[in-house]
Coordinates of C-alpha atoms in Angstrom, one line a residue:
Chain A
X246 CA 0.0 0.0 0.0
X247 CA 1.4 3.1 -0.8
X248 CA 0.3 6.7 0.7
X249 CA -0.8 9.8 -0.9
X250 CA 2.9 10.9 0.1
X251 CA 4.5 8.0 -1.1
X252 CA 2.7 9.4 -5.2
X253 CA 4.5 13.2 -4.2
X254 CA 7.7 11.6 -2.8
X255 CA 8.5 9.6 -6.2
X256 CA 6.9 12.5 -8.0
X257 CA 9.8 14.9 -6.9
X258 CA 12.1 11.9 -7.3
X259 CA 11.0 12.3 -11.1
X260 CA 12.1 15.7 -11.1
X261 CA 15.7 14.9 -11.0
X262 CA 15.8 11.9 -13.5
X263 CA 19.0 12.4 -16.3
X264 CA 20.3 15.9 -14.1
X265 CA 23.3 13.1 -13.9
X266 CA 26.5 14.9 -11.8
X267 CA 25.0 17.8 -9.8
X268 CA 23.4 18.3 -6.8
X269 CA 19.7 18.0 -5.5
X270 CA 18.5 19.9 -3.1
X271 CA 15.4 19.6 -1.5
X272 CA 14.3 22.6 1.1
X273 CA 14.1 20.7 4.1
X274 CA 11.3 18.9 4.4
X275 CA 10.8 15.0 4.1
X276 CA 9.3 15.0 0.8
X277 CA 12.3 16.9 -1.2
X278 CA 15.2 15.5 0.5
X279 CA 13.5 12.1 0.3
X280 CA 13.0 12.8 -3.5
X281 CA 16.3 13.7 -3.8
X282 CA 17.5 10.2 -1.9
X283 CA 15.5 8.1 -3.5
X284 CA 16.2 8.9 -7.6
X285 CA 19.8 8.8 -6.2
X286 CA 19.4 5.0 -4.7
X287 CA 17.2 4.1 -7.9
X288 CA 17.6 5.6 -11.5
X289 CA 19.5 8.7 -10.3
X290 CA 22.7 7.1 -9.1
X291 CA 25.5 9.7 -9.9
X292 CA 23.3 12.6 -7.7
X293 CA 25.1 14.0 -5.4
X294 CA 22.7 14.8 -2.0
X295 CA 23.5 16.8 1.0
X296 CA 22.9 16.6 4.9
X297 CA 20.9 19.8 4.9
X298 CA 23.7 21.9 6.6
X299 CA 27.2 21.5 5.2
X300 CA 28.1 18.1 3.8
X301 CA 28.0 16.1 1.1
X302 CA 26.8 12.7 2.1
X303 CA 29.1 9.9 0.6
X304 CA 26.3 7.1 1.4
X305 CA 22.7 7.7 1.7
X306 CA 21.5 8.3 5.1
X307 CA 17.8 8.1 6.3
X308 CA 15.9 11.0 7.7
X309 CA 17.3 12.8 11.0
X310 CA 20.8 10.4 10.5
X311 CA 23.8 11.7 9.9
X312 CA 26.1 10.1 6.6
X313 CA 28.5 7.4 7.6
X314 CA 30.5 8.7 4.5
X315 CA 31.1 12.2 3.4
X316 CA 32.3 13.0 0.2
X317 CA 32.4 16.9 0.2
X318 CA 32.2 19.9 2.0
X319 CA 29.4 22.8 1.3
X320 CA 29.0 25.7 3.5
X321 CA 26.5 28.2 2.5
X322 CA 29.6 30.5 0.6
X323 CA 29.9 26.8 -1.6
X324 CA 26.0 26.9 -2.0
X325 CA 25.9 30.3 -3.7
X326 CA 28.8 29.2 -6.0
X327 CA 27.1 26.1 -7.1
X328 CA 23.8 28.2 -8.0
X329 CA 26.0 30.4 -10.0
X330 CA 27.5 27.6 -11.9
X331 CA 23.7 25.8 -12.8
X332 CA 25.2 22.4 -11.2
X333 CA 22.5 22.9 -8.9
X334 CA 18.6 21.6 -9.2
X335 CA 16.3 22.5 -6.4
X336 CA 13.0 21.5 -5.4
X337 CA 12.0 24.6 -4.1
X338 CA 8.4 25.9 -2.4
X339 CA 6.1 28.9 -3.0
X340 CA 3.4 31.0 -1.3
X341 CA 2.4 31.5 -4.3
X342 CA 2.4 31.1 -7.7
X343 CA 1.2 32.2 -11.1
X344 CA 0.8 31.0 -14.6
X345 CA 4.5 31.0 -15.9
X346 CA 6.0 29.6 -12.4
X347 CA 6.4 33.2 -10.9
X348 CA 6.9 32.6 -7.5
X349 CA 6.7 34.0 -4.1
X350 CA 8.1 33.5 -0.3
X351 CA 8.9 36.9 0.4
X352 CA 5.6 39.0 1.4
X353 CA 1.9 39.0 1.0
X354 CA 0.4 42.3 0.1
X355 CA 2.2 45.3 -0.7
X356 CA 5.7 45.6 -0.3
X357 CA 5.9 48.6 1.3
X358 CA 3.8 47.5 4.1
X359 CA 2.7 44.0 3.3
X360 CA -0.4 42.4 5.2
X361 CA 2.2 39.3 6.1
X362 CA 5.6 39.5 6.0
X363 CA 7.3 36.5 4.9
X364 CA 10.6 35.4 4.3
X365 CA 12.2 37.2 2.1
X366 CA 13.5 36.5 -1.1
X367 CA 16.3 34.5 -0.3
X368 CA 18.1 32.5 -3.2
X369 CA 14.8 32.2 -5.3
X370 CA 15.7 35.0 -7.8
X371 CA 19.2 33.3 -8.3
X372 CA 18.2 29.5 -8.1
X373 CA 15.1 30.2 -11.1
X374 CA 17.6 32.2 -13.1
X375 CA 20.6 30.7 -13.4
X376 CA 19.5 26.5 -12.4
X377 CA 17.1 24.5 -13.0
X378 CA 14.3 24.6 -10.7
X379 CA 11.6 22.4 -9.4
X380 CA 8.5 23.1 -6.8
X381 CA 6.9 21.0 -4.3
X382 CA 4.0 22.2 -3.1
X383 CA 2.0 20.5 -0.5
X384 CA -1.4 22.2 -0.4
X385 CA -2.7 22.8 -4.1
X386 CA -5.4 25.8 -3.8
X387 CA -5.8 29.2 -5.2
X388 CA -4.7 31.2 -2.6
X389 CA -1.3 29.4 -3.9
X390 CA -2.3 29.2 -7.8
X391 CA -2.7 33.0 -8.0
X392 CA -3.5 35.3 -11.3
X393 CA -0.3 37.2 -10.4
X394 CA 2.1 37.2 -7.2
X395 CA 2.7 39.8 -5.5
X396 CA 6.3 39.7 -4.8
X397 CA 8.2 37.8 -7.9
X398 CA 11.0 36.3 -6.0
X399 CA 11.2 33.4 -8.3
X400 CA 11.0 34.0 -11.9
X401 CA 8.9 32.7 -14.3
X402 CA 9.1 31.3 -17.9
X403 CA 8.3 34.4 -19.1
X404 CA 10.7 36.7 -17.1
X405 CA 13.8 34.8 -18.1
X406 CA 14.2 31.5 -16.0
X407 CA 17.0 29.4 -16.4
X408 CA 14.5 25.9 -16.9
X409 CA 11.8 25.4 -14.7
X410 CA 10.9 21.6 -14.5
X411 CA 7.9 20.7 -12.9
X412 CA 5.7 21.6 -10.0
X413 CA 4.4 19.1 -7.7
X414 CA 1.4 19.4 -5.6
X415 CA -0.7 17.2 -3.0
X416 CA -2.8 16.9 -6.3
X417 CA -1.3 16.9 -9.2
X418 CA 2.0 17.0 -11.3
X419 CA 2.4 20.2 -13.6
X420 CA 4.8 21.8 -16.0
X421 CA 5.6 24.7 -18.3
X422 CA 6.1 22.4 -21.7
X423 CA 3.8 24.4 -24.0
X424 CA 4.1 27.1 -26.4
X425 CA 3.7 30.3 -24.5
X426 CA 5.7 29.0 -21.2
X427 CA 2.3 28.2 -19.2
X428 CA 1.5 25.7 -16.8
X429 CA 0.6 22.4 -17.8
X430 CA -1.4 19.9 -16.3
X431 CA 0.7 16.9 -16.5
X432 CA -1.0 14.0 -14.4
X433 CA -3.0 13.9 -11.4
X434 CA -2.2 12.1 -8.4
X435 CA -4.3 8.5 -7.4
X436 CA -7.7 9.2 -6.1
X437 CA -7.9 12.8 -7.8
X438 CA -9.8 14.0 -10.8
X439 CA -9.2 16.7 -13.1
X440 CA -11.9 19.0 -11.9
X441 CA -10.9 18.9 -8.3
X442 CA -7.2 20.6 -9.5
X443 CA -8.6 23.0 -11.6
X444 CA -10.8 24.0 -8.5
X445 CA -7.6 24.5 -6.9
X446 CA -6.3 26.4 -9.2
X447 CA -6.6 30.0 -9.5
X448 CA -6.1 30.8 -13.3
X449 CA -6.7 29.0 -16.3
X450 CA -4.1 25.4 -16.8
X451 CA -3.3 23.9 -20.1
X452 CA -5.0 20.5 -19.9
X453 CA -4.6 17.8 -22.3
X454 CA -7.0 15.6 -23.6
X455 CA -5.7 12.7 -21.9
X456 CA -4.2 13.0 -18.1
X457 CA -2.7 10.3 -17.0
X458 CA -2.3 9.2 -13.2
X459 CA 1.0 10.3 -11.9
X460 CA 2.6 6.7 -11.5
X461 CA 2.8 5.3 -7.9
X462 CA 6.2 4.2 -6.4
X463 CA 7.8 0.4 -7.3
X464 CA 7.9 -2.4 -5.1
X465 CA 11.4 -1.4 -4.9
X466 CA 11.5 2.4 -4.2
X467 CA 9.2 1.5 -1.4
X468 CA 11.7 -0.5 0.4
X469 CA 13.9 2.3 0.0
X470 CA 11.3 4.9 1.3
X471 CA 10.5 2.8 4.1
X472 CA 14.3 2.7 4.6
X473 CA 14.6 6.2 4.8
X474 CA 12.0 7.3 6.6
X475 CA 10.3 4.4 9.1
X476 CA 8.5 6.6 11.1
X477 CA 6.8 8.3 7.6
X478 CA 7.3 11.8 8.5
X479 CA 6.5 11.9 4.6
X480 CA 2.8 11.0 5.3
X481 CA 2.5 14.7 7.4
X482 CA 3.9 16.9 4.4
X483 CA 0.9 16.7 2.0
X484 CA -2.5 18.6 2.5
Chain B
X623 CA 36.8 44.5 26.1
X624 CA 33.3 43.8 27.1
X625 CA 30.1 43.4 25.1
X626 CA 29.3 47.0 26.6
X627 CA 32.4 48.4 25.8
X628 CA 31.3 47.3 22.1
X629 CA 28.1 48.8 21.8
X630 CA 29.5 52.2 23.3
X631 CA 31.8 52.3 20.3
X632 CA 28.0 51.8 18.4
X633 CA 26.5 55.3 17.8
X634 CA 22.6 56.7 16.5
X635 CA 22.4 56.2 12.4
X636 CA 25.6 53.9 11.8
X637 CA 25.1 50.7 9.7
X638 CA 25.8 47.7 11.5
X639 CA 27.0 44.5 9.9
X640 CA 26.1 41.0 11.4
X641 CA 27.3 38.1 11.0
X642 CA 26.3 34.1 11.4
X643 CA 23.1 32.7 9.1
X644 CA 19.5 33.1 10.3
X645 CA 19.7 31.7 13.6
X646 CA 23.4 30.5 13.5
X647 CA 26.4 31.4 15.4
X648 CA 25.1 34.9 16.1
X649 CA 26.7 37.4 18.1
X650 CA 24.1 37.4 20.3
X651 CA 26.0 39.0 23.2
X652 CA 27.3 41.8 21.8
X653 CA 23.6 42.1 20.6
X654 CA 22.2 42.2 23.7
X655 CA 24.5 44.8 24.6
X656 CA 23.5 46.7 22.1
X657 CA 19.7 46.8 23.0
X658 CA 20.8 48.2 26.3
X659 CA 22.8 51.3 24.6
X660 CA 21.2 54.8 23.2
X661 CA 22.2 54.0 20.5
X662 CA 19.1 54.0 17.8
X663 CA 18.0 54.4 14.1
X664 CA 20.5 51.6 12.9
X665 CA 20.5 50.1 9.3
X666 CA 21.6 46.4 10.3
X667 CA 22.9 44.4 7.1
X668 CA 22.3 40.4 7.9
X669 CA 21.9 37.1 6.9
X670 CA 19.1 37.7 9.5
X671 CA 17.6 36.0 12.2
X672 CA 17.1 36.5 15.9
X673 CA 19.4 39.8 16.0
X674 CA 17.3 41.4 13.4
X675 CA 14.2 40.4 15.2
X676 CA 15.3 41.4 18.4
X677 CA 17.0 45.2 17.8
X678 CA 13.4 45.6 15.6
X679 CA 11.7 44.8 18.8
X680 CA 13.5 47.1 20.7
X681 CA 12.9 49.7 18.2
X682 CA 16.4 50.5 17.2
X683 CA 16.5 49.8 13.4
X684 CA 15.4 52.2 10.4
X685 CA 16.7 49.7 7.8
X686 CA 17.2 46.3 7.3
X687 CA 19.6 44.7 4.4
X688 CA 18.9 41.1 4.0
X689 CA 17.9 38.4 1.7
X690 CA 15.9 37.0 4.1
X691 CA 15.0 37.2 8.3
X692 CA 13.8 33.7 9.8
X693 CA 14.9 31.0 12.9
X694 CA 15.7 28.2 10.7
X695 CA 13.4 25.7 12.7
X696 CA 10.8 28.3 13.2
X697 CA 10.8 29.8 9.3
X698 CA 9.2 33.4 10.4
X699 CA 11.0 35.5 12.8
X700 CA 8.3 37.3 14.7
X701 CA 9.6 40.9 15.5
X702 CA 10.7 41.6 11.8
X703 CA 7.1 40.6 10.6
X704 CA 5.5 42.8 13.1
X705 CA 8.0 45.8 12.3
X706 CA 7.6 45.4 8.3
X707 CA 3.7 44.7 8.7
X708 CA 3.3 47.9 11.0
X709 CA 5.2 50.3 8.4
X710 CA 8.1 50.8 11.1
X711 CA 11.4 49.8 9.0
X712 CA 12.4 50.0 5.9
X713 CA 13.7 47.1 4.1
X714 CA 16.2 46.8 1.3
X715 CA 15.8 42.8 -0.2
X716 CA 18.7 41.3 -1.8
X717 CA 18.7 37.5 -3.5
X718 CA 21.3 35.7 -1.1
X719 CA 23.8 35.5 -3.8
X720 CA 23.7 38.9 -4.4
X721 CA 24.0 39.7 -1.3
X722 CA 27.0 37.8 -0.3
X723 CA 28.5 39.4 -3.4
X724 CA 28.2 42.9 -2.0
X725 CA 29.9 41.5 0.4
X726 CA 33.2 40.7 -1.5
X727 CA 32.7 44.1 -3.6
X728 CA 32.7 45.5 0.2
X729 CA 35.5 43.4 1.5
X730 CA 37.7 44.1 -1.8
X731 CA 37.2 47.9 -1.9
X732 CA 35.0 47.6 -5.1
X733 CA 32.2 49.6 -5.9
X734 CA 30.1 46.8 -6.8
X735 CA 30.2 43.0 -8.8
X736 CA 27.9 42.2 -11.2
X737 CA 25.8 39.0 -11.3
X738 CA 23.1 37.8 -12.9
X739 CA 21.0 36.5 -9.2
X740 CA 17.9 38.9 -9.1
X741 CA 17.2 39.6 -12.9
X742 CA 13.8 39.4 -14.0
X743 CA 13.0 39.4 -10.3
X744 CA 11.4 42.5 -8.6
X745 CA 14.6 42.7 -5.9
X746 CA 15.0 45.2 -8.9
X747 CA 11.5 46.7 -8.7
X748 CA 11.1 46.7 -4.5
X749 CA 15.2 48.1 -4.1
X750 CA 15.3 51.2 -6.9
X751 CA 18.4 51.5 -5.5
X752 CA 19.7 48.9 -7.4
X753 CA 21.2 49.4 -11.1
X754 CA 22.3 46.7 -13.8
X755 CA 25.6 47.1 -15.7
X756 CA 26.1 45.7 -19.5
X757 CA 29.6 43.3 -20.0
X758 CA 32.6 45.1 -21.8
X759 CA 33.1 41.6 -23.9
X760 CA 31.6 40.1 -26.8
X761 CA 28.5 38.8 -25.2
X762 CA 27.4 41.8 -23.9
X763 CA 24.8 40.7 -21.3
X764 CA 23.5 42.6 -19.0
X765 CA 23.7 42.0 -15.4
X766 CA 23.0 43.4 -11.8
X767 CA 25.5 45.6 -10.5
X768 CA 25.6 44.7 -7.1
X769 CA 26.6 47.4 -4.6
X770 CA 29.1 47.4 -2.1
X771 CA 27.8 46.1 1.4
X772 CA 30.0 48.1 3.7
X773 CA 29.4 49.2 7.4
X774 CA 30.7 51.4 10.0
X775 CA 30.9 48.5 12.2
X776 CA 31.0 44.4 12.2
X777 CA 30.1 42.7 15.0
X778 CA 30.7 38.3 14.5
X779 CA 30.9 35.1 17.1
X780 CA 33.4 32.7 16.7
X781 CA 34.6 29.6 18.8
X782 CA 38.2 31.0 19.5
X783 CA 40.2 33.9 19.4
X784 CA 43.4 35.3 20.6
X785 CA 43.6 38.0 23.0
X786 CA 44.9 40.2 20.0
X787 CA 42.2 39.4 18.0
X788 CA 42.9 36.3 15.5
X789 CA 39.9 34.4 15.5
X790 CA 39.1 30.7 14.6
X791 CA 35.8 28.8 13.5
X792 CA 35.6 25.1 14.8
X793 CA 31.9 24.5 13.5
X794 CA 31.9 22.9 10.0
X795 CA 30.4 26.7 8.0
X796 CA 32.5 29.5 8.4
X797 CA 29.2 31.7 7.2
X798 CA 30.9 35.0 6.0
X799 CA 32.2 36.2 9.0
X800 CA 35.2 37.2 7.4
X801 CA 33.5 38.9 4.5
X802 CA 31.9 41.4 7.6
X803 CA 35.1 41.7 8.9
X804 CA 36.9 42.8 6.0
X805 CA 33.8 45.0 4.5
X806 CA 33.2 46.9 7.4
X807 CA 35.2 50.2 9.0
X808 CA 35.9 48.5 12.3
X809 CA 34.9 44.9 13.6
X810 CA 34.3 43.3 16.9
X811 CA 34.8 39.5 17.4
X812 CA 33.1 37.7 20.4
X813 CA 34.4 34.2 20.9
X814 CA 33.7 31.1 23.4
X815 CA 37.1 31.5 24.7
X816 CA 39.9 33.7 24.8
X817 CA 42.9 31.0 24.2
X818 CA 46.8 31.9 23.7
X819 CA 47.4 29.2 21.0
X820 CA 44.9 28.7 18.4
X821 CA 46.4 25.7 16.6
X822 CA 46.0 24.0 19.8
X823 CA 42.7 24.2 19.1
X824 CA 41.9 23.7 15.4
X825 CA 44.2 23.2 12.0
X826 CA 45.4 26.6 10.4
X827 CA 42.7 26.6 7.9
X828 CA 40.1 27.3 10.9
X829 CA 41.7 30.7 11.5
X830 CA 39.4 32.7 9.8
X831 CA 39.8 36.4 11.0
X832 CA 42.9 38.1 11.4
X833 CA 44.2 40.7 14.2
X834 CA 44.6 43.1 11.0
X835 CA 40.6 43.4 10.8
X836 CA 40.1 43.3 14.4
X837 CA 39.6 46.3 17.2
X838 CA 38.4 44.5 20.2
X839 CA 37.7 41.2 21.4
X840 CA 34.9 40.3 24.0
X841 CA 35.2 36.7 25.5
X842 CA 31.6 35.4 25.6
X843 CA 30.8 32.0 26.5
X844 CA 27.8 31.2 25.3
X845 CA 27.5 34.7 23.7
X846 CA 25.7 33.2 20.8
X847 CA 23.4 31.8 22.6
X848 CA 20.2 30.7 21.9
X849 CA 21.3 30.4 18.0
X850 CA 23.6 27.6 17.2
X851 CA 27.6 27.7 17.7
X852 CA 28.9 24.5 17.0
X853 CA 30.5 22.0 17.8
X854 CA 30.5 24.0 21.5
X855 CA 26.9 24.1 21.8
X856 CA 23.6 23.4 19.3
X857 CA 20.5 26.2 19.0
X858 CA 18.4 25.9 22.1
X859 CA 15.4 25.2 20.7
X860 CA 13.3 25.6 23.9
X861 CA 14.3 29.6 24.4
X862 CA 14.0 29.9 20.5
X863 CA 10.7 29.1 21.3
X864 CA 10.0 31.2 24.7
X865 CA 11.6 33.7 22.3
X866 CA 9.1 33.8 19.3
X867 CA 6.0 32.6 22.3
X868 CA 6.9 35.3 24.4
X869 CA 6.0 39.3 24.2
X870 CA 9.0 40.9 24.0
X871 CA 9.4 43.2 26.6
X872 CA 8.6 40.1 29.5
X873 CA 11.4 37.7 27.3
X874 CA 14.3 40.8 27.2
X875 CA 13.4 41.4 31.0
X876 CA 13.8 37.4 32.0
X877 CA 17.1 37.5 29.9
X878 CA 18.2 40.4 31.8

């Protein structure tokens, strides 16, 4: 039996099949770094991954473990480098969203005196322009899938990002493989129709005629999940 | 020196570099001292976390420099939001990238270095301040000219120092501590201990800061505290907590 989690987890995984020799580098959560893990352990196996602060992990540690073998150093200074050189794809998140993968994380509102201050834009406006980029999303709804953000921290197709890849939600998988750079609806997840994510969804999706069901994890990548992550902290990420 | 010594070198309108990462081996003494001068109207320049939040609290910032203000384990610091979402500070946002290359333009005596983090972004259209520059070679591209990041003081944590001021890093990110200390006019260094020999302590390549950079040293231990400083101590969680749980005024009273 495989979770709802277990669909997003290999999902992401997806993201980073054929990226080859670079790294993949989820935000911090159990659903990216897991992705990141598991294409590594299965059709992904030159990846390299990181411990989420400063190491490159020689071996493949589960969640909360630290690597039995490191194989490189990266403090943040290393990070910033690797962005600049594009040997970097990361699975990113958003508070919102638009159309051609605009993102946002830094405020809500207006800038000058925004209703919720956020993050800030931290490496999103470097990461979309000069990597490849990927977003996990856990709660698919249109206060995320907005007409326009209101803070472009990461950029869209159509203001000059490096190569967006895909966008996974608790619903759906999605990318920017048409014409004009717009969002696509690529499959949807077990369980989930077609309607219910264009509910979700705040502005109009490209939709082809067929969606397929985004595939569900082998027999094999769900010994390695179960590996990773016993306790299934996975299973509390998705809406 | 002491922490207090520090912050009366700190006066009204001066831009104050920080160093560390979000809630990471901040100089969270030298901080505290500084909440408890005059002092007042600062422009803080960060990788930002709990110091940010904190001097916002007590009301002593005008601007803020940063690509971003957060705890780490908690992502929202809670006296930056209130202080942006009441109107009180201004805020000048910078990609991370960008910002560690003001940095370097800072440390390096340049007026700015060009990159191409924060193109097509609106860190153009929210920081006017910033202007793009077009290559003097064939390809021509345009980029961001990022300004120098300099300050009229630095104020950094490290594990170790000397007592004239060499400084080492024994945790596994030296964050760009040195960066500060090179880009800014003067910089204080508080360490876990004041030792006599560093290489006692760590190999050569952990001596980050040198004497050259330094005016004062303040021994501190614990003076990053509750942010991370490893490996002499992890982030205490539970304050980080009481910290973001607490109103401010009853948390900076139990802290004394």
């Amino acid at each position: 039996m495989s979770s709802r989690a277990d669909v997003c987890v290999v999902a992401c995984a997806e993201a980073f099949r054929g990226d080859g020799e670079i790294l993949a580098a989820g935000i911090g959560g159990p659903v990216t770094v897991l992705a990141a893990r598991l294409a590594r352990l299965t059709f992904e196996p030159e990846l390299l991954t990181h411990d989420g602060t400063c190491l490159l992990t020689g071996d493949v540690p589960a969640l909360g473990e630290a690597p039995g073998v490191v194989e490189g150093w990266l403090p943040f200074r290393e990070h910033l480098w690797l962005v600049l050189n594009g040997r970097r794809h990361v699975m990113l998140g958003a508070s919102q969203i638009d159309r051609y993968g605009n993102t946002n994380i830094s405020c809500i509102g207006d800038w000058a005196r925004p209703k919720a201050q956020l993050l800030g834009v931290r490496g999103a406006p470097g990461n979309t322009r000069c990597d490849p980029t990927s977003y996990w999303i856990p709660r698919h709804s249109p206060r995320v899938f907005v007409p326009s953000v209101d803070v472009v921290s990461g950029v869209g197709t159509d203001r000059g990002a490096f190569d967006l890849r895909r966008v996974v939600t608790n619903l759906a998988v999605l990318d920017f493989r048409t014409p004009g750079g717009t969002m696509r609806l690529v499959s949807v997840h077990p369980g989930v129709e077609v309607d219910d994510v264009v509910a979700a969804t705040g502005f109009e999706l490209d939709i082809p005629d067929n969606v397929p069901r985004t595939r569900g994890p082998t027999v094999e990548e769900l010994e390695v999940l179960d590996r990773l992550d016993p306790e299934r902290l996975r299973d509390r990420e998705p809406a | 020196m002491s922490a207090e010594e520090v912050a009366g070198t700190v006066e009204s309108g001066m831009t104050i570099g920080i160093g560390g990462w979000g809630s990471r081996r901040k100089p969270m003494a030298l901080v505290r001292a500084l909440l408890r001068s005059p002092a007042t109207d600062l422009t803080i320049v960060s990788y930002g976390g709990p110091d940010v939040g904190m001097l916002c609290a007590a009301k002593k910032v005008r601007k803020v420099v940063a690509p971003f203000v957060t705890l780490d384990s908690i992502p929202l610091e809670p006296h930056f939001r209130r202080a942006r979402q009441a109107g009180e500070i201004e805020f000048a946002e910078y990609d991370e990238g960008m910002f560690m290359f003001g940095l370097l333009a800072g440390a390096h005596r340049l007026p700015f270095l060009p990159t191409r983090a924060g193109l097509g972004s609106d860190v153009l259209r929210v920081n006017p301040g910033l202007r793009t520059v077009r290559s003097p070679y064939a390809d021509g591209e345009e980029l961001v000219a990022v300004p120098a990041l300099t300050m009229d003081v630095a104020l950094v944590h490290l594990n170790r120092a000397d007592a004239r001021g060499n400084a080492q890093y024994l945790g596994p990110d030296p964050y760009f501590d040195d960066l500060y200390a090179k880009a800014a006019r003067r910089c204080y260094v508080s360490c876990e201990r004041v030792v006599e020999n560093l290489l006692k302590e760590g190999p050569v390549q952990s001596l980050l800061i040198s004497r050259s950079m330094v005016a004062g040293v303040v021994e501190a231990p614990g003076g990053a505290g509750f942010t991370s400083c490893e490996p002499d101590y992890g982030r205490d969680e539970a304050l980080q907590r009481r910290y973001v749980e607490t109103p401010w005024e009853e948390f900076d009273e139990q802290q004394g």
